[in-house]
Amino acid sequence: MTFPTDPQTRPHDVLVIGAGGAGLRAAIEARTAGADVGLVCKSLLGKAHTVMAEGGVAAALAHVAPADSWQIHFRDTMVGGKKLNNPRMAELHAVESPARVRELEEWGAVFDRTADGRILQRPFGGHSHPRLAHVGDRTGLEMIRTLQDRAVAAGIEVYMECTITRLITGGDGVSGAVGYWRTTGRPIVFPAKAVILATGGIGKAYEVTSNSWEYSGDGQSLAYDAGAELIDMEFVQFHPTGMVWPPGVRGLLVTEAVRGEGGILRNAIGERFMWKYLPEERREEYAANAEEAARWVRAQSQGKQTDARRPPELSTRDNVSRAIYTEVKEGRGTPHGGVYLDISYLPADHVRRKLPSMHEQFKELADVDITKGPMEVGPTTHYVMGGIRVDAETGETRVPGLFAAGEVAGGMHGANRLGGNSLSDLLVFGARTGKGAAAHAAGETGQPHVDPVQVQEALRVLDAPLERTAGEDPYAIQRDLQAVMQRQVGIFRVEEDLDQALLELAALRKRWKSTCVGGGRVYNPGWNLVFELGNLLTVSEAVARSARQRTESRGAHSRLDYPDTDDTMWGSRNSVVARDKDGRMTIYTTPLPAMSDDLQGVLTAGH
Ligand SMILES: Cc1cc2nc3c(=O)[nH]c(=O)nc-3n(C[C@H](O)[C@H](O)[C@H](O)COP(=O)(O)OP(=O)(O)OC[C@H]3O[C@@H](n4cnc5c(N)ncnc54)[C@H](O)[C@@H]3O)c2cc1C
């Protein structure tokens, strides 16, 4: 088959792939630094995953808790990440997020307010103080709206419904990208002096997920193919509360803000079970009983200070997910295989005001009024802590000119992300990466050379499934892939399952190589899926290999055959996967970046 037309060509100094919070913030910064910026997204502008973010953006503004500080935010992030975080990233994030949130407000974001008119902050799991700036439970929408207005006003050229399928590299690093318009199938080539990947996560590798169709690991896979390293891919976050019923919405997120506002978890026999699961070394941070937890909730809802400690439901996500999973597995689950989450004991108008989306979501989708009764919830694949290895200061990967920010990048969150720390990560590292990429582009005097052989190869790969007259259905392969990951590389892992998963993934890749799709190039979802499926196979293999290699349990990675955290062997090692010269996935470990003595002091100060 011949291509419908020759590829279009659109050169830019900086090409940003992904228009979520990270991509938009990076594009704005690069433009501000004087670069000519192109911004590509495979859905419509405003539809990126960031728009779904509900609970809030974490920043130590200290508006509700005057005692809060960047040091405490840093410590919470490191403790939540089981100290596997890149300490410099965690430091920059904690120090810079208040300024990034204030800047968002200056650009027009309208946050919920304290009584004296400052940005209101709500509590979230693992945060020592109420820290999440929010707009009801629609924070991501406000963030995207604000950043998008700013980006468009800055004159950034936007390419919507355009999928990037390959990065072009040469002796000097990255020199552009190739993609196609989903609307017409026409190919497009972007010569670029610097490329920023901001494509989000990998949730579609699993059956039950809060993530949308866009989360197919494209950026991780593009970077891997171009020679970048992926770190800590075993750390996939299962959010404790997704909807479990009805089947069509299984996995849809129930925001942590429900627990932040006082939601109580109970099993089918009415037991408030989270007290059983608090880690011994952190138990003193949580309320000792229901009376103390209720005092804490009352004070929070009235915006008052209290000496009461937070409820056990606000333990970290990895811990709450494992607790729910265990309750269900041991026979104390609800009829639909979850547990109950109840906020209906609070006044109905308070619940409707603080959680309007949740109220609507349960009413519309499950016919449950959350002001009158409990929700049924269970764990759902939500976020990937691992990702492309980047330099903390600039976001550059080991491939010169290739940068990454947001969920696609690794290092910031270690073994487990705290809620709210993603939106702030997007802002802090989006801005840093935009600046880094613009500086790199400014240093490139000539025009980028786009190797025509690589372009032709990218177009041939795209064309192949349309050319075959018989072969595998990509939807069937995707279903099988999700089943493998859900069953064998899920919340609890064991070596035998991981070995089996790797065998099955290899067989799926073979099948993928013979996919065949009918129809043409215009808005053809089956054809679009073939490319995404290849990426899902790459990231799934990276998750399974990394999970097999890490013979301990830490954060979101729980090995039944290695239940203990092994600090001696694993406490300061990142898992790394990279492509070897024969195109095979290799796996190894590298030491964690060193922590300065000052930062070490900050980390230990609270203990
Ligand atoms: C339901 C839900 C609620 C959440 N709530 C919160 C919260 O309250 N607080 C918090 O901190 N975090 C929250 N998170 C996590 C947070 O929303 C995400 O981690 C974050 O938004 C990711 O932003 P991003 O910019 O990295 O990627 P995204 O916002 O997902 O943007 C990715 C962009 O990349 C584009 N793209 C992908 N592949 C390609 C390709 N091949 N070619 C071209 N474009 C491509 C997409 O079209 C999209 O524009 C939530 C997540 C979910 C699912």
PDB file of N, CA and C in Angstrom, residues 166-236:
ATOM      1  N   ARG A 166       7.160   7.468  16.658  1.00  0.00           N
ATOM      2  CA  ARG A 166       8.602   7.168  16.688  1.00  0.00           C
ATOM      3  C   ARG A 166       9.411   8.444  16.885  1.00  0.00           C
ATOM      4  N   LEU A 167      10.473   8.304  17.657  1.00  0.00           N
ATOM      5  CA  LEU A 167      11.426   9.410  17.778  1.00  0.00           C
ATOM      6  C   LEU A 167      12.545   9.181  16.771  1.00  0.00           C
ATOM      7  N   ILE A 168      13.035  10.270  16.180  1.00  0.00           N
ATOM      8  CA  ILE A 168      14.146  10.167  15.236  1.00  0.00           C
ATOM      9  C   ILE A 168      15.420  10.560  15.982  1.00  0.00           C
ATOM     10  N   THR A 169      16.439   9.714  15.859  1.00  0.00           N
ATOM     11  CA  THR A 169      17.697   9.998  16.549  1.00  0.00           C
ATOM     12  C   THR A 169      18.846   9.988  15.553  1.00  0.00           C
ATOM     13  N   GLY A 170      19.932  10.593  15.977  1.00  0.00           N
ATOM     14  CA  GLY A 170      21.142  10.590  15.158  1.00  0.00           C
ATOM     15  C   GLY A 170      22.329  10.590  16.096  1.00  0.00           C
ATOM     16  N   GLY A 171      23.510  10.869  15.561  1.00  0.00           N
ATOM     17  CA  GLY A 171      24.723  10.867  16.371  1.00  0.00           C
ATOM     18  C   GLY A 171      24.657  11.843  17.540  1.00  0.00           C
ATOM     19  N   ASP A 172      23.917  12.953  17.371  1.00  0.00           N
ATOM     20  CA  ASP A 172      23.882  13.974  18.420  1.00  0.00           C
ATOM     21  C   ASP A 172      22.667  13.866  19.319  1.00  0.00           C
ATOM     22  N   GLY A 173      21.978  12.764  19.262  1.00  0.00           N
ATOM     23  CA  GLY A 173      20.788  12.615  20.105  1.00  0.00           C
ATOM     24  C   GLY A 173      19.520  12.683  19.283  1.00  0.00           C
ATOM     25  N   VAL A 174      18.477  13.241  19.897  1.00  0.00           N
ATOM     26  CA  VAL A 174      17.176  13.239  19.232  1.00  0.00           C
ATOM     27  C   VAL A 174      17.096  14.398  18.236  1.00  0.00           C
ATOM     28  N   SER A 175      16.415  14.159  17.097  1.00  0.00           N
ATOM     29  CA  SER A 175      16.315  15.252  16.123  1.00  0.00           C
ATOM     30  C   SER A 175      14.884  15.431  15.603  1.00  0.00           C
ATOM     31  N   GLY A 176      13.948  14.735  16.204  1.00  0.00           N
ATOM     32  CA  GLY A 176      12.569  14.943  15.780  1.00  0.00           C
ATOM     33  C   GLY A 176      11.693  13.749  16.086  1.00  0.00           C
ATOM     34  N   ALA A 177      10.506  13.753  15.472  1.00  0.00           N
ATOM     35  CA  ALA A 177       9.541  12.679  15.728  1.00  0.00           C
ATOM     36  C   ALA A 177       8.651  12.498  14.509  1.00  0.00           C
ATOM     37  N   VAL A 178       8.083  11.294  14.419  1.00  0.00           N
ATOM     38  CA  VAL A 178       7.152  10.983  13.317  1.00  0.00           C
ATOM     39  C   VAL A 178       5.823  10.559  13.922  1.00  0.00           C
ATOM     40  N   GLY A 179       4.736  10.955  13.292  1.00  0.00           N
ATOM     41  CA  GLY A 179       3.422  10.541  13.777  1.00  0.00           C
ATOM     42  C   GLY A 179       2.405  10.565  12.659  1.00  0.00           C
ATOM     43  N   TYR A 180       1.143  10.532  13.045  1.00  0.00           N
ATOM     44  CA  TYR A 180       0.079  10.598  12.035  1.00  0.00           C
ATOM     45  C   TYR A 180      -1.150  11.247  12.648  1.00  0.00           C
ATOM     46  N   TRP A 181      -1.968  11.828  11.793  1.00  0.00           N
ATOM     47  CA  TRP A 181      -3.237  12.409  12.232  1.00  0.00           C
ATOM     48  C   TRP A 181      -4.252  11.300  12.397  1.00  0.00           C
ATOM     49  N   ARG A 182      -4.881  11.230  13.573  1.00  0.00           N
ATOM     50  CA  ARG A 182      -5.891  10.180  13.768  1.00  0.00           C
ATOM     51  C   ARG A 182      -7.115  10.431  12.887  1.00  0.00           C
ATOM     52  N   THR A 183      -7.335  11.673  12.559  1.00  0.00           N
ATOM     53  CA  THR A 183      -8.526  12.022  11.772  1.00  0.00           C
ATOM     54  C   THR A 183      -8.418  11.567  10.312  1.00  0.00           C
ATOM     55  N   THR A 184      -7.213  11.600   9.753  1.00  0.00           N
ATOM     56  CA  THR A 184      -7.062  11.286   8.331  1.00  0.00           C
ATOM     57  C   THR A 184      -6.086  10.149   8.067  1.00  0.00           C
ATOM     58  N   GLY A 185      -5.248   9.864   9.030  1.00  0.00           N
ATOM     59  CA  GLY A 185      -4.209   8.852   8.828  1.00  0.00           C
ATOM     60  C   GLY A 185      -2.978   9.407   8.136  1.00  0.00           C
ATOM     61  N   ARG A 186      -2.997  10.672   7.792  1.00  0.00           N
ATOM     62  CA  ARG A 186      -1.846  11.246   7.079  1.00  0.00           C
ATOM     63  C   ARG A 186      -0.625  11.358   8.005  1.00  0.00           C
ATOM     64  N   PRO A 187       0.529  10.922   7.507  1.00  0.00           N
ATOM     65  CA  PRO A 187       1.729  11.011   8.348  1.00  0.00           C
ATOM     66  C   PRO A 187       2.246  12.448   8.478  1.00  0.00           C
ATOM     67  N   ILE A 188       2.969  12.666   9.544  1.00  0.00           N
ATOM     68  CA  ILE A 188       3.547  13.994   9.790  1.00  0.00           C
ATOM     69  C   ILE A 188       4.913  13.832  10.451  1.00  0.00           C
ATOM     70  N   VAL A 189       5.849  14.669  10.029  1.00  0.00           N
ATOM     71  CA  VAL A 189       7.221  14.614  10.566  1.00  0.00           C
ATOM     72  C   VAL A 189       7.509  15.943  11.256  1.00  0.00           C
ATOM     73  N   PHE A 190       8.062  15.845  12.472  1.00  0.00           N
ATOM     74  CA  PHE A 190       8.413  17.053  13.226  1.00  0.00           C
ATOM     75  C   PHE A 190       9.927  17.102  13.447  1.00  0.00           C
ATOM     76  N   PRO A 191      10.688  17.797  12.608  1.00  0.00           N
ATOM     77  CA  PRO A 191      12.094  18.011  12.962  1.00  0.00           C
ATOM     78  C   PRO A 191      12.139  18.907  14.210  1.00  0.00           C
ATOM     79  N   ALA A 192      12.970  18.569  15.188  1.00  0.00           N
ATOM     80  CA  ALA A 192      13.006  19.374  16.424  1.00  0.00           C
ATOM     81  C   ALA A 192      14.390  19.315  17.057  1.00  0.00           C
ATOM     82  N   LYS A 193      14.787  20.435  17.652  1.00  0.00           N
ATOM     83  CA  LYS A 193      16.101  20.485  18.312  1.00  0.00           C
ATOM     84  C   LYS A 193      16.041  19.814  19.690  1.00  0.00           C
ATOM     85  N   ALA A 194      14.867  19.856  20.283  1.00  0.00           N
ATOM     86  CA  ALA A 194      14.669  19.164  21.568  1.00  0.00           C
ATOM     87  C   ALA A 194      13.252  18.614  21.596  1.00  0.00           C
ATOM     88  N   VAL A 195      13.094  17.456  22.237  1.00  0.00           N
ATOM     89  CA  VAL A 195      11.765  16.826  22.335  1.00  0.00           C
ATOM     90  C   VAL A 195      11.473  16.540  23.805  1.00  0.00           C
ATOM     91  N   ILE A 196      10.260  16.915  24.222  1.00  0.00           N
ATOM     92  CA  ILE A 196       9.844  16.623  25.606  1.00  0.00           C
ATOM     93  C   ILE A 196       8.726  15.584  25.571  1.00  0.00           C
ATOM     94  N   LEU A 197       8.918  14.490  26.291  1.00  0.00           N
ATOM     95  CA  LEU A 197       7.855  13.498  26.423  1.00  0.00           C
ATOM     96  C   LEU A 197       7.047  13.820  27.676  1.00  0.00           C
ATOM     97  N   ALA A 198       5.733  13.973  27.503  1.00  0.00           N
ATOM     98  CA  ALA A 198       4.851  14.238  28.646  1.00  0.00           C
ATOM     99  C   ALA A 198       3.554  13.467  28.418  1.00  0.00           C
ATOM    100  N   THR A 199       3.714  12.162  28.159  1.00  0.00           N
ATOM    101  CA  THR A 199       2.601  11.351  27.657  1.00  0.00           C
ATOM    102  C   THR A 199       1.844  10.582  28.734  1.00  0.00           C
ATOM    103  N   GLY A 200       2.207  10.736  30.017  1.00  0.00           N
ATOM    104  CA  GLY A 200       1.448  10.089  31.082  1.00  0.00           C
ATOM    105  C   GLY A 200       1.820   8.631  31.303  1.00  0.00           C
ATOM    106  N   GLY A 201       0.842   7.838  31.818  1.00  0.00           N
ATOM    107  CA  GLY A 201       1.147   6.529  32.398  1.00  0.00           C
ATOM    108  C   GLY A 201       0.855   5.313  31.541  1.00  0.00           C
ATOM    109  N   ILE A 202       0.638   4.174  32.230  1.00  0.00           N
ATOM    110  CA  ILE A 202       0.574   2.865  31.562  1.00  0.00           C
ATOM    111  C   ILE A 202      -0.645   2.048  31.983  1.00  0.00           C
ATOM    112  N   GLY A 203      -1.635   2.688  32.624  1.00  0.00           N
ATOM    113  CA  GLY A 203      -2.735   1.954  33.285  1.00  0.00           C
ATOM    114  C   GLY A 203      -3.487   0.989  32.408  1.00  0.00           C
ATOM    115  N   LYS A 204      -3.484   1.208  31.092  1.00  0.00           N
ATOM    116  CA  LYS A 204      -4.251   0.330  30.215  1.00  0.00           C
ATOM    117  C   LYS A 204      -3.599  -1.039  30.031  1.00  0.00           C
ATOM    118  N   ALA A 205      -2.483  -1.265  30.717  1.00  0.00           N
ATOM    119  CA  ALA A 205      -1.908  -2.608  30.717  1.00  0.00           C
ATOM    120  C   ALA A 205      -2.717  -3.534  31.627  1.00  0.00           C
ATOM    121  N   TYR A 206      -3.611  -2.973  32.443  1.00  0.00           N
ATOM    122  CA  TYR A 206      -4.373  -3.773  33.409  1.00  0.00           C
ATOM    123  C   TYR A 206      -5.867  -3.757  33.088  1.00  0.00           C
ATOM    124  N   GLU A 207      -6.560  -4.801  33.566  1.00  0.00           N
ATOM    125  CA  GLU A 207      -8.008  -4.897  33.336  1.00  0.00           C
ATOM    126  C   GLU A 207      -8.779  -3.861  34.128  1.00  0.00           C
ATOM    127  N   VAL A 208      -8.428  -3.736  35.412  1.00  0.00           N
ATOM    128  CA  VAL A 208      -9.171  -2.817  36.275  1.00  0.00           C
ATOM    129  C   VAL A 208      -8.302  -1.586  36.488  1.00  0.00           C
ATOM    130  N   THR A 209      -8.745  -0.463  35.971  1.00  0.00           N
ATOM    131  CA  THR A 209      -7.918   0.746  36.041  1.00  0.00           C
ATOM    132  C   THR A 209      -8.776   2.002  36.067  1.00  0.00           C
ATOM    133  N   SER A 210      -8.233   3.024  36.712  1.00  0.00           N
ATOM    134  CA  SER A 210      -8.901   4.330  36.722  1.00  0.00           C
ATOM    135  C   SER A 210      -8.474   5.143  35.497  1.00  0.00           C
ATOM    136  N   ASN A 211      -7.558   4.600  34.708  1.00  0.00           N
ATOM    137  CA  ASN A 211      -6.958   5.376  33.613  1.00  0.00           C
ATOM    138  C   ASN A 211      -7.779   5.287  32.331  1.00  0.00           C
ATOM    139  N   SER A 212      -7.631   6.300  31.487  1.00  0.00           N
ATOM    140  CA  SER A 212      -8.374   6.337  30.225  1.00  0.00           C
ATOM    141  C   SER A 212      -7.586   5.622  29.123  1.00  0.00           C
ATOM    142  N   TRP A 213      -8.163   5.527  27.942  1.00  0.00           N
ATOM    143  CA  TRP A 213      -7.531   4.822  26.813  1.00  0.00           C
ATOM    144  C   TRP A 213      -6.163   5.406  26.464  1.00  0.00           C
ATOM    145  N   GLU A 214      -5.924   6.676  26.835  1.00  0.00           N
ATOM    146  CA  GLU A 214      -4.664   7.328  26.431  1.00  0.00           C
ATOM    147  C   GLU A 214      -3.438   6.752  27.135  1.00  0.00           C
ATOM    148  N   TYR A 215      -3.665   6.023  28.263  1.00  0.00           N
ATOM    149  CA  TYR A 215      -2.529   5.570  29.067  1.00  0.00           C
ATOM    150  C   TYR A 215      -1.973   4.242  28.591  1.00  0.00           C
ATOM    151  N   SER A 216      -1.319   4.281  27.431  1.00  0.00           N
ATOM    152  CA  SER A 216      -0.792   3.051  26.835  1.00  0.00           C
ATOM    153  C   SER A 216       0.736   3.024  26.827  1.00  0.00           C
ATOM    154  N   GLY A 217       1.359   3.815  27.690  1.00  0.00           N
ATOM    155  CA  GLY A 217       2.816   3.737  27.830  1.00  0.00           C
ATOM    156  C   GLY A 217       3.585   4.199  26.598  1.00  0.00           C
ATOM    157  N   ASP A 218       2.993   5.084  25.806  1.00  0.00           N
ATOM    158  CA  ASP A 218       3.654   5.501  24.556  1.00  0.00           C
ATOM    159  C   ASP A 218       5.012   6.163  24.826  1.00  0.00           C
ATOM    160  N   GLY A 219       5.023   7.116  25.748  1.00  0.00           N
ATOM    161  CA  GLY A 219       6.258   7.882  25.994  1.00  0.00           C
ATOM    162  C   GLY A 219       7.358   6.995  26.532  1.00  0.00           C
ATOM    163  N   GLN A 220       6.997   6.090  27.491  1.00  0.00           N
ATOM    164  CA  GLN A 220       8.006   5.194  28.068  1.00  0.00           C
ATOM    165  C   GLN A 220       8.621   4.346  26.951  1.00  0.00           C
ATOM    166  N   SER A 221       7.742   3.866  26.061  1.00  0.00           N
ATOM    167  CA  SER A 221       8.191   2.972  25.006  1.00  0.00           C
ATOM    168  C   SER A 221       9.006   3.727  23.939  1.00  0.00           C
ATOM    169  N   LEU A 222       8.560   4.922  23.576  1.00  0.00           N
ATOM    170  CA  LEU A 222       9.310   5.731  22.600  1.00  0.00           C
ATOM    171  C   LEU A 222      10.715   6.024  23.133  1.00  0.00           C
ATOM    172  N   ALA A 223      10.787   6.384  24.405  1.00  0.00           N
ATOM    173  CA  ALA A 223      12.081   6.719  25.016  1.00  0.00           C
ATOM    174  C   ALA A 223      12.982   5.487  25.068  1.00  0.00           C
ATOM    175  N   TYR A 224      12.399   4.366  25.472  1.00  0.00           N
ATOM    176  CA  TYR A 224      13.153   3.093  25.551  1.00  0.00           C
ATOM    177  C   TYR A 224      13.731   2.748  24.179  1.00  0.00           C
ATOM    178  N   ASP A 225      12.909   2.856  23.144  1.00  0.00           N
ATOM    179  CA  ASP A 225      13.384   2.535  21.785  1.00  0.00           C
ATOM    180  C   ASP A 225      14.494   3.497  21.348  1.00  0.00           C
ATOM    181  N   ALA A 226      14.438   4.731  21.853  1.00  0.00           N
ATOM    182  CA  ALA A 226      15.441   5.721  21.450  1.00  0.00           C
ATOM    183  C   ALA A 226      16.719   5.622  22.277  1.00  0.00           C
ATOM    184  N   GLY A 227      16.729   4.733  23.287  1.00  0.00           N
ATOM    185  CA  GLY A 227      17.965   4.528  24.048  1.00  0.00           C
ATOM    186  C   GLY A 227      17.949   5.050  25.477  1.00  0.00           C
ATOM    187  N   ALA A 228      16.805   5.546  25.939  1.00  0.00           N
ATOM    188  CA  ALA A 228      16.729   6.033  27.331  1.00  0.00           C
ATOM    189  C   ALA A 228      16.529   4.849  28.284  1.00  0.00           C
ATOM    190  N   GLU A 229      16.747   5.105  29.576  1.00  0.00           N
ATOM    191  CA  GLU A 229      16.548   4.067  30.591  1.00  0.00           C
ATOM    192  C   GLU A 229      15.187   4.262  31.257  1.00  0.00           C
ATOM    193  N   LEU A 230      14.563   3.144  31.629  1.00  0.00           N
ATOM    194  CA  LEU A 230      13.342   3.198  32.444  1.00  0.00           C
ATOM    195  C   LEU A 230      13.707   2.696  33.832  1.00  0.00           C
ATOM    196  N   ILE A 231      13.317   3.458  34.864  1.00  0.00           N
ATOM    197  CA  ILE A 231      13.673   3.017  36.220  1.00  0.00           C
ATOM    198  C   ILE A 231      12.427   2.672  37.037  1.00  0.00           C
ATOM    199  N   ASP A 232      12.622   1.729  37.966  1.00  0.00           N
ATOM    200  CA  ASP A 232      11.626   1.384  38.993  1.00  0.00           C
ATOM    201  C   ASP A 232      10.248   1.065  38.435  1.00  0.00           C
ATOM    202  N   MET A 233      10.211   0.360  37.312  1.00  0.00           N
ATOM    203  CA  MET A 233       8.928   0.087  36.671  1.00  0.00           C
ATOM    204  C   MET A 233       8.049  -0.894  37.467  1.00  0.00           C
ATOM    205  N   GLU A 234       8.639  -1.591  38.450  1.00  0.00           N
ATOM    206  CA  GLU A 234       7.815  -2.512  39.246  1.00  0.00           C
ATOM    207  C   GLU A 234       6.815  -1.776  40.127  1.00  0.00           C
ATOM    208  N   PHE A 235       7.035  -0.479  40.316  1.00  0.00           N
ATOM    209  CA  PHE A 235       6.179   0.250  41.246  1.00  0.00           C
ATOM    210  C   PHE A 235       4.964   0.841  40.534  1.00  0.00           C
ATOM    211  N   VAL A 236       3.912   0.052  40.501  1.00  0.00           N
ATOM    212  CA  VAL A 236       2.641   0.459  39.895  1.00  0.00           C
ATOM    213  C   VAL A 236       1.667   0.679  41.048  1.00  0.00           C
TER     214      VAL A 236
END
